[in-house]
PDB file of C-alpha atoms in Angstrom:
ATOM      1  CA  MET A   1     108.681  98.440 101.730  1.00 72.00           C
ATOM      2  CA  VAL A   2     110.578 100.719  99.454  1.00 77.00           C
ATOM      3  CA  ARG A   3     109.956 103.872  98.752  1.00 74.00           C
ATOM      4  CA  PHE A   4     110.420 106.122  96.138  1.00 79.00           C
ATOM      5  CA  GLU A   5     110.684 109.671  94.855  1.00 77.00           C
ATOM      6  CA  SER A   6     108.831 108.597  91.496  1.00 82.00           C
ATOM      7  CA  ALA A   7     107.935 105.925  89.294  1.00 82.00           C
ATOM      8  CA  GLU A   8     110.213 106.715  87.135  1.00 88.00           C
ATOM      9  CA  LEU A   9     113.117 105.856  89.537  1.00 89.00           C
ATOM     10  CA  ALA A  10     111.414 102.983  90.581  1.00 86.00           C
ATOM     11  CA  ARG A  11     111.507 101.932  87.558  1.00 87.00           C
ATOM     12  CA  GLN A  12     115.747 102.791  85.980  1.00 91.00           C
ATOM     13  CA  ASP A  13     115.565 101.084  89.628  1.00 89.00           C
ATOM     14  CA  ASP A  14     113.697  97.277  88.284  1.00 88.00           C
ATOM     15  CA  ARG A  15     115.949  97.577  84.840  1.00 91.00           C
ATOM     16  CA  ARG A  16     119.048  97.457  86.531  1.00 93.00           C
ATOM     17  CA  PRO A  17     121.020  94.131  85.766  1.00 94.00           C
ATOM     18  CA  GLU A  18     121.475  93.222  89.789  1.00 93.00           C
ATOM     19  CA  GLN A  19     118.164  93.824  90.255  1.00 90.00           C
ATOM     20  CA  ARG A  20     116.820  91.272  87.722  1.00 88.00           C
ATOM     21  CA  GLU A  21     119.850  88.523  89.127  1.00 92.00           C
ATOM     22  CA  TRP A  22     118.823  89.134  92.972  1.00 88.00           C
ATOM     23  CA  TRP A  23     114.300  89.149  92.100  1.00 85.00           C
ATOM     24  CA  ALA A  24     115.733  85.715  89.852  1.00 86.00           C
ATOM     25  CA  GLU A  25     117.511  84.395  93.421  1.00 89.00           C
ATOM     26  CA  THR A  26     115.060  85.430  95.241  1.00 85.00           C
ATOM     27  CA  GLY A  27     111.914  84.212  93.400  1.00 85.00           C
ATOM     28  CA  ARG A  28     113.570  80.500  94.515  1.00 86.00           C
ATOM     29  CA  TYR A  29     113.252  81.073  97.926  1.00 86.00           C
ATOM     30  CA  PHE A  30     109.201  81.224  97.805  1.00 83.00           C
ATOM     31  CA  GLU A  31     106.726  78.456  96.992  1.00 82.00           C
ATOM     32  CA  GLY A  32     104.807  80.587  95.519  1.00 83.00           C
ATOM     33  CA  PRO A  33     104.513  83.820  93.896  1.00 82.00           C
ATOM     34  CA  ILE A  34     105.405  87.280  95.072  1.00 81.00           C
ATOM     35  CA  THR A  35     103.349  90.323  95.177  1.00 79.00           C
ATOM     36  CA  VAL A  36     104.794  93.569  94.402  1.00 81.00           C
ATOM     37  CA  ARG A  37     103.251  96.533  94.832  1.00 81.00           C
ATOM     38  CA  ASP A  38     103.076  99.910  93.603  1.00 82.00           C
ATOM     39  CA  SER A  39     101.792 102.818  95.453  1.00 86.00           C
ATOM     40  CA  PHE A  40     101.052 106.507  94.352  1.00 84.00           C
ATOM     41  CA  GLN A  41      99.592 107.262  98.141  1.00 89.00           C
ATOM     42  CA  VAL A  42     101.741 106.727 101.912  1.00 90.00           C
ATOM     43  CA  ASP A  43     100.148 107.567 104.685  1.00 93.00           C
ATOM     44  CA  LEU A  44     102.771 107.835 107.563  1.00 92.00           C
ATOM     45  CA  LEU A  45     102.273 106.750 111.511  1.00 93.00           C
ATOM     46  CA  LEU A  46     104.968 108.841 113.726  1.00 94.00           C
ATOM     47  CA  GLY A  47     106.985 109.967 111.338  1.00 90.00           C
ATOM     48  CA  GLY A  48     106.880 107.054 108.903  1.00 89.00           C
ATOM     49  CA  GLY A  49     110.003 103.824 108.958  1.00 84.00           C
ATOM     50  CA  SER A  50     112.201 103.436 111.023  1.00 84.00           C
ATOM     51  CA  ASP A  51     116.398 102.408 110.913  1.00 83.00           C
ATOM     52  CA  ASP A  52     116.055 101.348 113.794  1.00 88.00           C
ATOM     53  CA  ALA A  53     113.088  98.986 113.553  1.00 91.00           C
ATOM     54  CA  GLY A  54     113.683  95.279 115.640  1.00 92.00           C
ATOM     55  CA  PHE A  55     110.069  94.205 114.607  1.00 92.00           C
ATOM     56  CA  VAL A  56     108.554  94.714 111.660  1.00 92.00           C
ATOM     57  CA  GLN A  57     104.362  93.527 111.793  1.00 92.00           C
ATOM     58  CA  VAL A  58     103.203  94.011 108.003  1.00 92.00           C
ATOM     59  CA  ILE A  59      98.327  93.576 107.951  1.00 93.00           C
ATOM     60  CA  GLN A  60      97.065  93.938 104.802  1.00 93.00           C
ATOM     61  CA  GLY A  61      93.452  94.142 103.918  1.00 95.00           C
ATOM     62  CA  ILE A  62      90.331  96.426 102.385  1.00 96.00           C
ATOM     63  CA  ALA A  63      88.714  99.586 103.467  1.00 97.00           C
ATOM     64  CA  ARG A  64      85.344  99.893 102.786  1.00 96.00           C
ATOM     65  CA  ASP A  65      85.804 103.929 104.228  1.00 97.00           C
ATOM     66  CA  VAL A  66      89.198 105.222 102.507  1.00 97.00           C
ATOM     67  CA  GLU A  67      89.313 108.136 103.984  1.00 97.00           C
ATOM     68  CA  ARG A  68      87.320 107.528 107.243  1.00 98.00           C
ATOM     69  CA  VAL A  69      89.797 104.587 107.795  1.00 97.00           C
ATOM     70  CA  ARG A  70      92.823 107.174 106.682  1.00 97.00           C
ATOM     71  CA  THR A  71      91.685 109.683 109.671  1.00 96.00           C
ATOM     72  CA  LEU A  72      91.575 106.678 112.768  1.00 96.00           C
ATOM     73  CA  ASN A  73      94.828 106.450 111.710  1.00 95.00           C
ATOM     74  CA  SER A  74      95.751 109.674 111.906  1.00 94.00           C
ATOM     75  CA  GLN A  75      93.732 109.553 115.022  1.00 94.00           C
ATOM     76  CA  ALA A  76      95.331 106.576 116.521  1.00 93.00           C
ATOM     77  CA  GLU A  77      98.927 108.428 116.911  1.00 93.00           C
ATOM     78  CA  ALA A  78      98.639 110.677 119.660  1.00 91.00           C
ATOM     79  CA  TRP A  79      97.409 106.453 121.955  1.00 90.00           C
ATOM     80  CA  LEU A  80     100.266 105.293 120.131  1.00 93.00           C
ATOM     81  CA  LYS A  81     103.225 107.186 121.313  1.00 92.00           C
ATOM     82  CA  GLU A  82     101.159 107.129 124.929  1.00 91.00           C
ATOM     83  CA  HIS A  83     100.487 103.288 125.981  1.00 92.00           C
ATOM     84  CA  ARG A  84     102.812 101.945 123.429  1.00 95.00           C
ATOM     85  CA  PRO A  85     106.178 103.276 123.130  1.00 95.00           C
ATOM     86  CA  GLU A  86     107.192 100.150 121.326  1.00 96.00           C
ATOM     87  CA  VAL A  87     106.161 101.263 118.591  1.00 96.00           C
ATOM     88  CA  ILE A  88     108.632 103.658 116.506  1.00 96.00           C
ATOM     89  CA  GLY A  89     106.773 104.937 112.625  1.00 94.00           C
ATOM     90  CA  GLY A  90     104.504 103.154 110.153  1.00 93.00           C
ATOM     91  CA  THR A  91     103.407 102.863 106.437  1.00 92.00           C
ATOM     92  CA  VAL A  92     100.341 102.671 104.779  1.00 95.00           C
ATOM     93  CA  ALA A  93      99.991 101.773 101.478  1.00 93.00           C
ATOM     94  CA  TRP A  94      97.634 102.121  99.241  1.00 94.00           C
ATOM     95  CA  HIS A  95      96.463 100.505  96.681  1.00 93.00           C
ATOM     96  CA  GLY A  96      94.049 102.052  94.370  1.00 90.00           C
ATOM     97  CA  ASP A  97      90.925 100.180  95.123  1.00 92.00           C
ATOM     98  CA  GLY A  98      90.563 100.123  99.391  1.00 94.00           C
ATOM     99  CA  GLY A  99      92.980  97.978  99.085  1.00 95.00           C
ATOM    100  CA  PHE A 100      96.217  98.345 101.617  1.00 95.00           C
ATOM    101  CA  THR A 101      99.454  97.974 103.479  1.00 94.00           C
ATOM    102  CA  GLU A 102     100.089  98.211 106.379  1.00 94.00           C
ATOM    103  CA  THR A 103     103.780  97.964 108.083  1.00 92.00           C
ATOM    104  CA  VAL A 104     104.289  98.830 111.563  1.00 94.00           C
ATOM    105  CA  TYR A 105     108.132  99.503 112.937  1.00 94.00           C
ATOM    106  CA  PHE A 106     108.200  98.112 117.114  1.00 95.00           C
ATOM    107  CA  THR A 107     111.698  98.593 118.992  1.00 95.00           C
ATOM    108  CA  THR A 108     111.614  94.814 119.459  1.00 94.00           C
ATOM    109  CA  GLU A 109     110.050  91.708 118.913  1.00 92.00           C
ATOM    110  CA  ASP A 110     109.134  90.780 122.386  1.00 94.00           C
ATOM    111  CA  ALA A 111     108.504  94.229 123.000  1.00 96.00           C
ATOM    112  CA  ALA A 112     105.580  94.315 120.983  1.00 94.00           C
ATOM    113  CA  ARG A 113     104.240  91.374 122.340  1.00 93.00           C
ATOM    114  CA  GLU A 114     104.037  92.577 125.412  1.00 95.00           C
ATOM    115  CA  GLY A 115     102.215  95.991 124.252  1.00 94.00           C
ATOM    116  CA  GLU A 116      99.933  93.893 122.614  1.00 91.00           C
ATOM    117  CA  SER A 117      98.825  91.811 125.493  1.00 93.00           C
ATOM    118  CA  LYS A 118      98.438  94.844 127.439  1.00 92.00           C
ATOM    119  CA  ALA A 119      94.401  96.398 128.035  1.00 91.00           C
ATOM    120  CA  LEU A 120      94.098  99.362 125.248  1.00 88.00           C
ATOM    121  CA  PRO A 121      92.521 103.053 127.069  1.00 89.00           C
ATOM    122  CA  ALA A 122      88.494 103.539 126.215  1.00 92.00           C
ATOM    123  CA  ASP A 123      88.734 105.454 123.497  1.00 90.00           C
ATOM    124  CA  ALA A 124      91.793 103.629 121.290  1.00 91.00           C
ATOM    125  CA  ARG A 125      89.791 100.915 121.835  1.00 91.00           C
ATOM    126  CA  VAL A 126      86.913 102.231 120.840  1.00 94.00           C
ATOM    127  CA  GLN A 127      88.898 103.445 117.861  1.00 92.00           C
ATOM    128  CA  LEU A 128      90.113 100.105 117.061  1.00 91.00           C
ATOM    129  CA  GLU A 129      86.378  98.375 117.378  1.00 94.00           C
ATOM    130  CA  GLU A 130      85.735 101.431 114.701  1.00 96.00           C
ATOM    131  CA  TRP A 131      89.398 100.485 112.417  1.00 94.00           C
ATOM    132  CA  LEU A 132      87.736  97.133 112.554  1.00 94.00           C
ATOM    133  CA  SER A 133      83.843  97.479 111.226  1.00 96.00           C
ATOM    134  CA  LEU A 134      85.943  99.032 108.050  1.00 96.00           C
ATOM    135  CA  VAL A 135      88.695  96.596 107.571  1.00 95.00           C
ATOM    136  CA  GLU A 136      87.572  93.548 105.505  1.00 94.00           C
ATOM    137  CA  GLY A 137      90.258  89.925 104.908  1.00 91.00           C
ATOM    138  CA  ILE A 138      92.734  91.147 107.231  1.00 89.00           C
ATOM    139  CA  ARG A 139      96.130  89.701 107.137  1.00 88.00           C
ATOM    140  CA  ILE A 140      99.007  89.813 109.255  1.00 86.00           C
ATOM    141  CA  ASP A 141     102.363  88.742 109.325  1.00 79.00           C
ATOM    142  CA  ARG A 142     103.464  88.016 112.752  1.00 65.00           C
ATOM    143  CA  PRO A 143     106.953  85.978 111.870  1.00 60.00           C
ATOM    144  CA  THR A 144     108.806  83.770 113.488  1.00 48.00           C
ATOM    145  CA  ARG A 145     112.066  85.984 113.621  1.00 47.00           C
ATOM    146  CA  SER A 146     112.966  89.335 112.831  1.00 43.00           C
ATOM    147  CA  LEU A 147     115.292  89.279 109.898  1.00 45.00           C
ATOM    148  CA  ALA A 148     115.409  93.688 109.067  1.00 44.00           C
ATOM    149  CA  VAL A 149     117.927  94.636 108.062  1.00 41.00           C
ATOM    150  CA  GLY A 150     119.270  98.314 107.593  1.00 41.00           C
ATOM    151  CA  PRO A 151     122.598 100.421 107.039  1.00 40.00           C
ATOM    152  CA  ARG A 152     122.914 100.282 110.218  1.00 40.00           C
ATOM    153  CA  ARG A 153     122.476  96.408 110.658  1.00 41.00           C
ATOM    154  CA  GLY A 154     123.032  94.746 108.290  1.00 38.00           C
ATOM    155  CA  PRO A 155     122.509  91.479 105.944  1.00 35.00           C
ATOM    156  CA  ALA A 156     120.532  89.714 109.268  1.00 32.00           C
ATOM    157  CA  VAL A 157     120.824  86.077 109.389  1.00 29.00           C
ATOM    158  CA  GLY A 158     118.659  83.981 107.023  1.00 29.00           C
ATOM    159  CA  SER A 159     118.178  87.632 105.005  1.00 29.00           C
ATOM    160  CA  VAL A 160     119.655  87.471 101.263  1.00 30.00           C
ATOM    161  CA  ALA A 161     121.398  90.850 101.161  1.00 30.00           C
ATOM    162  CA  GLY A 162     124.362  91.398  99.545  1.00 28.00           C
ATOM    163  CA  PRO A 163     126.077  94.736 101.148  1.00 26.00           C
ATOM    164  CA  GLU A 164     126.667  96.262  97.937  1.00 26.00           C
ATOM    165  CA  HIS A 165     123.028  97.369  98.162  1.00 26.00           C
ATOM    166  CA  ALA A 166     121.790 101.161 100.280  1.00 24.00           C
ATOM    167  CA  ALA A 167     117.770  99.614 101.282  1.00 29.00           C
ATOM    168  CA  GLY A 168     114.678  97.124 102.662  1.00 32.00           C
ATOM    169  CA  LEU A 169     111.783  96.958 100.954  1.00 36.00           C
ATOM    170  CA  LEU A 170     110.125  93.524 102.568  1.00 38.00           C
ATOM    171  CA  LEU A 171     108.430  90.829 100.194  1.00 38.00           C
ATOM    172  CA  MET A 172     105.300  89.297 100.762  1.00 39.00           C
ATOM    173  CA  GLY A 173     104.327  86.254  99.165  1.00 37.00           C
ATOM    174  CA  HIS A 174     104.860  82.406 100.519  1.00 35.00           C
ATOM    175  CA  PRO A 175     108.167  82.478 101.775  1.00 36.00           C
ATOM    176  CA  SER A 176     109.450  78.638 102.231  1.00 33.00           C
ATOM    177  CA  THR A 177     110.944  79.385 105.332  1.00 33.00           C
ATOM    178  CA  SER A 178     109.432  81.013 108.709  1.00 32.00           C
ATOM    179  CA  GLY A 179     109.837  84.939 107.983  1.00 33.00           C
ATOM    180  CA  SER A 180     109.265  87.275 105.483  1.00 33.00           C
ATOM    181  CA  LEU A 181     112.922  87.671 103.494  1.00 32.00           C
ATOM    182  CA  TRP A 182     114.330  91.572 103.567  1.00 33.00           C
ATOM    183  CA  ARG A 183     116.536  92.459 101.162  1.00 31.00           C
ATOM    184  CA  ARG A 184     118.264  95.004 100.950  1.00 28.00           C
ATOM    185  CA  THR A 185     118.178  97.520  97.194  1.00 29.00           C
ATOM    186  CA  GLY A 186     119.494  99.958  95.251  1.00 30.00           C
ATOM    187  CA  THR A 187     120.354 103.928  96.223  1.00 28.00           C
ATOM    188  CA  ALA A 188     117.311 104.760  94.179  1.00 30.00           C
ATOM    189  CA  GLY A 189     115.292 103.741  97.221  1.00 33.00           C
ATOM    190  CA  ARG A 190     114.770 105.732 100.390  1.00 33.00           C
ATOM    191  CA  GLN A 191     115.255 103.060 103.573  1.00 33.00           C
ATOM    192  CA  ASP A 192     111.652 102.662 105.109  1.00 37.00           C
ATOM    193  CA  SER A 193     112.166  99.383 107.192  1.00 36.00           C
TER     194      SER A 193
END
């Protein structure tokens, strides 16, 4: 996930020769098409992404009632803080057609799995059930291993990153390796991985 201050800065980054070279190389590692989605409406959960995340989960779907889903996401922050301390941030990028890509940042994969196995409080369960009733086509990417990179982490095993870059991007597609591929991009973007 890469965030830019403006659409123009994103386009400038895309025109960089290093960016084109990176795409040419990375495309070889995917079995199917790579999807890049531009989003001009992004909601932050618990302050947004975190460079300290040891595991990131990606959820995609289509909301039948975008405003209600946004409200439920906002309301979820209170019970997440209290009952899911391993969740340290998140983003929801809205695609303009009800579609969204949500990233949830966890301290570690083990902590995420442990938290998922716990029973939700009654009020949180009601909110989640309503959320699920309003969203269709849910796709959850649960990598078999975490490949997060960031300024404090450096490239991870399996990463196609080089040390000369500054921010992170999660690619959605069908990688030919297990898990999601991460890369770093130029300095025009703000880190959100």
